[in-house]
Coordinates of N, CA and C in Angstrom, one line a residue:
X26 N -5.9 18.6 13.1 CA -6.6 18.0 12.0 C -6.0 18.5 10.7
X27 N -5.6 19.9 10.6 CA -4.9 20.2 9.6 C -3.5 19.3 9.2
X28 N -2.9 18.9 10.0 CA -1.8 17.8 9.8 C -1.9 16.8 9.3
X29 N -3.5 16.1 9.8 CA -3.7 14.9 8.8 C -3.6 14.9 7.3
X30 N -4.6 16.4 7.5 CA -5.2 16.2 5.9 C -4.2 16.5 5.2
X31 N -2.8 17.3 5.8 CA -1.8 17.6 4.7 C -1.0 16.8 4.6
X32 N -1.0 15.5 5.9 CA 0.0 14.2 5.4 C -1.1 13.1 4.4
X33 N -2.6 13.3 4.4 CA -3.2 12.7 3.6 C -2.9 12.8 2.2
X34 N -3.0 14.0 1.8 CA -2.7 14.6 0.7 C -1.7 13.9 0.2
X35 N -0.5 14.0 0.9 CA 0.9 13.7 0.0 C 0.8 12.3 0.1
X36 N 0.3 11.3 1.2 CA -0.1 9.9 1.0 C -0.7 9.6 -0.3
X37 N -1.7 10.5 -0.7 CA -2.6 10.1 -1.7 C -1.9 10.1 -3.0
X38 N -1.2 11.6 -2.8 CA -0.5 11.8 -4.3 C 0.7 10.7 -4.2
X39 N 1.3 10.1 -3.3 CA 2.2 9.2 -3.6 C 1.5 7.9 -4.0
X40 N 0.5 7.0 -3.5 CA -0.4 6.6 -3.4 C -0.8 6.6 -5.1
X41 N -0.9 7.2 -5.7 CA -1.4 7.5 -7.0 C 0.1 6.6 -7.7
X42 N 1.2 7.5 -7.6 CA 2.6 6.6 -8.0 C 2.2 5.1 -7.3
X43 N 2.1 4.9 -6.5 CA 2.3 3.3 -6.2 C 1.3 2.5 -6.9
X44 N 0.2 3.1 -6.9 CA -0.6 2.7 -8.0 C -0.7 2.2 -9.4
X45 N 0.2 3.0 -9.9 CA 0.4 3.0 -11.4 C 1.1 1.8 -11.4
X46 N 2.4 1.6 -10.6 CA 3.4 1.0 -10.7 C 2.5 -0.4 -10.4
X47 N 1.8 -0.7 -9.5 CA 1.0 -1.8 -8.8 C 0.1 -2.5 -10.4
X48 N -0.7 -1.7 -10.6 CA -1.4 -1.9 -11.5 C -0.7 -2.6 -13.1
X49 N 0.2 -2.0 -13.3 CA 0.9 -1.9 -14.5 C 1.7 -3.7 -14.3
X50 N 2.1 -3.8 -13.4 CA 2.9 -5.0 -12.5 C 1.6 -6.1 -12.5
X51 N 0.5 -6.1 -12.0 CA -0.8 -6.7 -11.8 C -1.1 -7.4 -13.2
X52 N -1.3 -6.7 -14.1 CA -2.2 -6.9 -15.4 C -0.9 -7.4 -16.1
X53 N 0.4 -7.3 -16.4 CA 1.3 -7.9 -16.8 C 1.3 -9.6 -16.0
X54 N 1.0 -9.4 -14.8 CA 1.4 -11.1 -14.6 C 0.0 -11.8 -14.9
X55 N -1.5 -11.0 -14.6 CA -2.2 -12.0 -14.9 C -2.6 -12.1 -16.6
X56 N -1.8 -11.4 -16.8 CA -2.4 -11.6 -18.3 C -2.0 -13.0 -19.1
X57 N 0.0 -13.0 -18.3 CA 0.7 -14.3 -18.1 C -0.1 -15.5 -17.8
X58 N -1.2 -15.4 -17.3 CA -2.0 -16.2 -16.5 C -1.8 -16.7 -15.1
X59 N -1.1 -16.0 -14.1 CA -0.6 -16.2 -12.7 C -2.1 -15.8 -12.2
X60 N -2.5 -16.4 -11.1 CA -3.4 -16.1 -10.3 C -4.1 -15.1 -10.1
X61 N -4.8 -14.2 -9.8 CA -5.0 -12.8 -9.0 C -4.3 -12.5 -7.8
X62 N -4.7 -14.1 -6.9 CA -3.3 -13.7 -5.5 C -1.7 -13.2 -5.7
X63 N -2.0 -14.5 -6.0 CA -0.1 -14.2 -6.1 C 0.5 -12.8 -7.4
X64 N -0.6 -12.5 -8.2 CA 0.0 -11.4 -9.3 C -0.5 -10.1 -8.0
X65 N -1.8 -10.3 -7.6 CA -1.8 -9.2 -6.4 C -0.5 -9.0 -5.4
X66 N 0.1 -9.9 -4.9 CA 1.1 -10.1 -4.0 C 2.3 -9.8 -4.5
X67 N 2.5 -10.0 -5.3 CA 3.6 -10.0 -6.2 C 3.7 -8.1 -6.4
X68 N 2.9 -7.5 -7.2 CA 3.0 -6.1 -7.8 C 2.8 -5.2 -6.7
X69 N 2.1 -5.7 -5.6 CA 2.1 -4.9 -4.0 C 3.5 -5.3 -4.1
X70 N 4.1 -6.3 -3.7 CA 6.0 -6.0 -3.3 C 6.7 -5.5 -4.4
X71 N 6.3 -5.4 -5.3 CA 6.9 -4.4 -6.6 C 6.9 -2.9 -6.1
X72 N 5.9 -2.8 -5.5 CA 5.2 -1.1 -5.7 C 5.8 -0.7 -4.3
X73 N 5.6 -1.6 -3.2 CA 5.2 -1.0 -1.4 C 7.1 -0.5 -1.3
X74 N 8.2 -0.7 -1.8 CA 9.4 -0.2 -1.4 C 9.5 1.1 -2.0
X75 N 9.0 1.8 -2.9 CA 8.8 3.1 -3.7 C 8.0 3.6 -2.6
X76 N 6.6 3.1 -2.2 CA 5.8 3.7 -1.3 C 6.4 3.7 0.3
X77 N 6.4 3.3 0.8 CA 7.1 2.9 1.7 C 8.5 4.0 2.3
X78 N 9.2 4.3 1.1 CA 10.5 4.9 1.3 C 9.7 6.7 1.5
X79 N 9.6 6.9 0.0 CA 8.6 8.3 -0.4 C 7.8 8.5 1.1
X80 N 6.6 7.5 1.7 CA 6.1 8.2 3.2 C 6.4 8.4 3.8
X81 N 7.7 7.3 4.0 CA 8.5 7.7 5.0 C 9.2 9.0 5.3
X82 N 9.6 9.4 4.1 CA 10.1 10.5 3.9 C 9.3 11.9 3.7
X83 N 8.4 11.8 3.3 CA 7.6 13.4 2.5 C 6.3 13.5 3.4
X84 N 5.8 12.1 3.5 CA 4.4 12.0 4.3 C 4.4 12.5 5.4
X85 N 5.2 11.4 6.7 CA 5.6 11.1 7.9 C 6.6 12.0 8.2
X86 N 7.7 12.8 7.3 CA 9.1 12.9 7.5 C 9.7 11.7 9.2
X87 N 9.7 10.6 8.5 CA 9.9 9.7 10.1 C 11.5 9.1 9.2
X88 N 11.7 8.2 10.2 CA 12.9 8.0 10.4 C 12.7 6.7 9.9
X89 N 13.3 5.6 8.7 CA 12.7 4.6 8.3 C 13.6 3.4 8.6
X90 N 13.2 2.1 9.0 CA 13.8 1.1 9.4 C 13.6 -0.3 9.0
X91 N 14.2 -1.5 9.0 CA 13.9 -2.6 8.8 C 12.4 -3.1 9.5
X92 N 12.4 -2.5 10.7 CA 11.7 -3.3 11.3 C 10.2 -2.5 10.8
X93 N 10.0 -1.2 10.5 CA 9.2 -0.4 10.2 C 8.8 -1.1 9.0
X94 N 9.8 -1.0 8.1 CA 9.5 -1.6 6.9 C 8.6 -3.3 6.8
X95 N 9.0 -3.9 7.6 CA 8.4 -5.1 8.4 C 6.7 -5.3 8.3
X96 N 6.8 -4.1 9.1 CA 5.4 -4.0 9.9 C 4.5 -3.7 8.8
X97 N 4.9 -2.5 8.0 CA 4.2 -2.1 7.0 C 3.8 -3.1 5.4
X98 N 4.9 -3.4 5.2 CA 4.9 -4.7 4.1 C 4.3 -5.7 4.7
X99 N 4.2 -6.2 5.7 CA 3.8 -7.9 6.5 C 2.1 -7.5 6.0
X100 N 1.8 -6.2 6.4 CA 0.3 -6.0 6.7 C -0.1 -5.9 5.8
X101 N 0.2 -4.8 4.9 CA -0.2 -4.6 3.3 C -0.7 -5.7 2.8
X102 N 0.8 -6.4 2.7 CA 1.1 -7.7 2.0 C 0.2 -8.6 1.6
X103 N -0.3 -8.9 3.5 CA -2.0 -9.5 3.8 C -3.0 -9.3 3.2
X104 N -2.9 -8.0 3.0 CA -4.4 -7.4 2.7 C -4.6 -7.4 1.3
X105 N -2.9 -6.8 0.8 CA -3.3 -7.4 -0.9 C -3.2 -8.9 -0.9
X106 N -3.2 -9.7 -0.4 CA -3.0 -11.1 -0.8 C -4.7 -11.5 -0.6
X107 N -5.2 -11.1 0.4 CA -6.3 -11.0 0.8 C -7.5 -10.6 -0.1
X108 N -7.3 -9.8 -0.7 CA -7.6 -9.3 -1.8 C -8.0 -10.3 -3.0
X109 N -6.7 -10.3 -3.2 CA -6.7 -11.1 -4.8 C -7.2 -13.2 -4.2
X110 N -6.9 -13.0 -2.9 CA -7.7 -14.8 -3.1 C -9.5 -14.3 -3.4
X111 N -9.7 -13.2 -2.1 CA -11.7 -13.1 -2.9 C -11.7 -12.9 -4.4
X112 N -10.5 -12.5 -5.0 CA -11.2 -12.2 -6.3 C -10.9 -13.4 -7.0
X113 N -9.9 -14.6 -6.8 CA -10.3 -15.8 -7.0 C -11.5 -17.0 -6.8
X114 N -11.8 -16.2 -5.3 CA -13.0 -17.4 -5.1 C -14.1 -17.0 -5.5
X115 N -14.4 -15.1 -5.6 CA -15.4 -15.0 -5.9 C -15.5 -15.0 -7.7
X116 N -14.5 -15.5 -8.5 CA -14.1 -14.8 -9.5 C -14.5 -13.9 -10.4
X117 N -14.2 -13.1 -9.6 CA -14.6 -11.3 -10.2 C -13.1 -11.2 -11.3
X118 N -13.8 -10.3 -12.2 CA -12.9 -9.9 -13.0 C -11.4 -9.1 -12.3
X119 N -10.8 -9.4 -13.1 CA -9.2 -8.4 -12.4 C -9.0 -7.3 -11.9
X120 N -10.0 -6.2 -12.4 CA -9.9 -5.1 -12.6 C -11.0 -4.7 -11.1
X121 N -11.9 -5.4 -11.0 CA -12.7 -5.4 -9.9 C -11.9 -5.9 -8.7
X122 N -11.0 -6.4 -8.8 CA -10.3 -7.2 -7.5 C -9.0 -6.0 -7.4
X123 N -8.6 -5.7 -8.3 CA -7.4 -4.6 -8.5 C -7.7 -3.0 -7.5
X124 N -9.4 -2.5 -7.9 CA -10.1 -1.0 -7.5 C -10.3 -1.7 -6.6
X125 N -11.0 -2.7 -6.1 CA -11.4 -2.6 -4.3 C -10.3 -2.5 -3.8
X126 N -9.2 -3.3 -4.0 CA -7.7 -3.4 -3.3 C -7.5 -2.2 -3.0
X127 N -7.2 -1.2 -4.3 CA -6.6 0.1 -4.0 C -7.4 1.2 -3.2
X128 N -8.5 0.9 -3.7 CA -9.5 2.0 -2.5 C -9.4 1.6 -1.3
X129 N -9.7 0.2 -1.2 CA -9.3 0.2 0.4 C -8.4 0.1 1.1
X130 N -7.1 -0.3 0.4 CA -5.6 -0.2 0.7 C -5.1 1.6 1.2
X131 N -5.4 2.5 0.6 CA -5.9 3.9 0.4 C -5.8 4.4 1.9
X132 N -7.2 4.1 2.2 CA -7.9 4.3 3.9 C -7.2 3.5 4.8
X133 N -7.1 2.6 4.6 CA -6.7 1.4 5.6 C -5.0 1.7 5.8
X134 N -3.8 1.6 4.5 CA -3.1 1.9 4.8 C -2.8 3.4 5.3
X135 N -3.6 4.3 5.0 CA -2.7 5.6 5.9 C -3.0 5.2 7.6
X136 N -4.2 5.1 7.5 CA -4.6 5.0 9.2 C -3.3 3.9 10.0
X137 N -3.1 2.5 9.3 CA -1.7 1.8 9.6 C -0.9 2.6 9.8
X138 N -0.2 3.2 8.8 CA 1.5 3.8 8.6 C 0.7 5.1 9.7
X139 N -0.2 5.9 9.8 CA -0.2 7.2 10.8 C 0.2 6.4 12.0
X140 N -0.6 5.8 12.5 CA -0.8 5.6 14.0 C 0.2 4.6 14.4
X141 N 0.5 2.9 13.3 CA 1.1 2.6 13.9 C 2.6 2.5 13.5
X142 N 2.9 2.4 11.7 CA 3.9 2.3 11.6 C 4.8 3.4 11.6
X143 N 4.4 4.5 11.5 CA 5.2 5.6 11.6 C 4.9 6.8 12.9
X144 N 4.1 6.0 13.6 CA 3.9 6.8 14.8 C 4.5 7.5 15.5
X145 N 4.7 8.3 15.9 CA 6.0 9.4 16.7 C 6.0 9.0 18.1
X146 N 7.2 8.5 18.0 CA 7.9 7.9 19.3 C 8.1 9.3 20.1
X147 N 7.4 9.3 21.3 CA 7.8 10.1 22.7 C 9.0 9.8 23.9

């Protein structure tokens, strides 16, 4: 249990960086007037190769790969995309569609990248 919470930790604090970067990326395109989806989708693949590399390395210490990389972006990807269409249909303001993404991106993605994308091959 102690392992989790020390790879959570450094997920979070990286997590925090991908954030900034996500965020900062987000509100620059919708302000352009681009969608929620696609400015959500868009600043997730801005942010997820910083995130991505960093867990692979500091979080996981795992060994990182195309296909790894795959698995992890395909899913994210969804989820922020997924994201930002409710905050189109429901139209919630930006910033509401932006905090649920990341909180739940948060939880959702470490449990992903632990168990399956960075899982420790036997």
């Amino acid at each position: 249990m102690r392992i989790i919470a020390k790879q959570f930790t450094k997920y979070l604090s990286i997590g925090v960086l991908n954030t900034l970067i996500h965020w900062v990326i987000f509100f620059a395109l919708t302000y352009q007037g681009l969608a929620q989806a696609l400015a959500n989708l868009a600043a997730f693949i801005a942010a997820v190769t910083f995130s991505f590399f960093a867990n692979s390395r500091y979080t996981f210490t795992s060994t990182y790969s195309i296909r790894r990389y795959l698995l992890f972006t395909s899913f994210m990807g969804l989820l922020a995309y997924t994201f930002g269409a409710l905050g189109d249909y429901l139209a919630l303001p930006a910033l509401v569609t932006l905090v649920s993404f990341s909180a739940c991106s948060l939880i959702i993605g470490f449990v992903y990248s632990k168990f399956i994308v960075f899982k420790e091959e036997k």
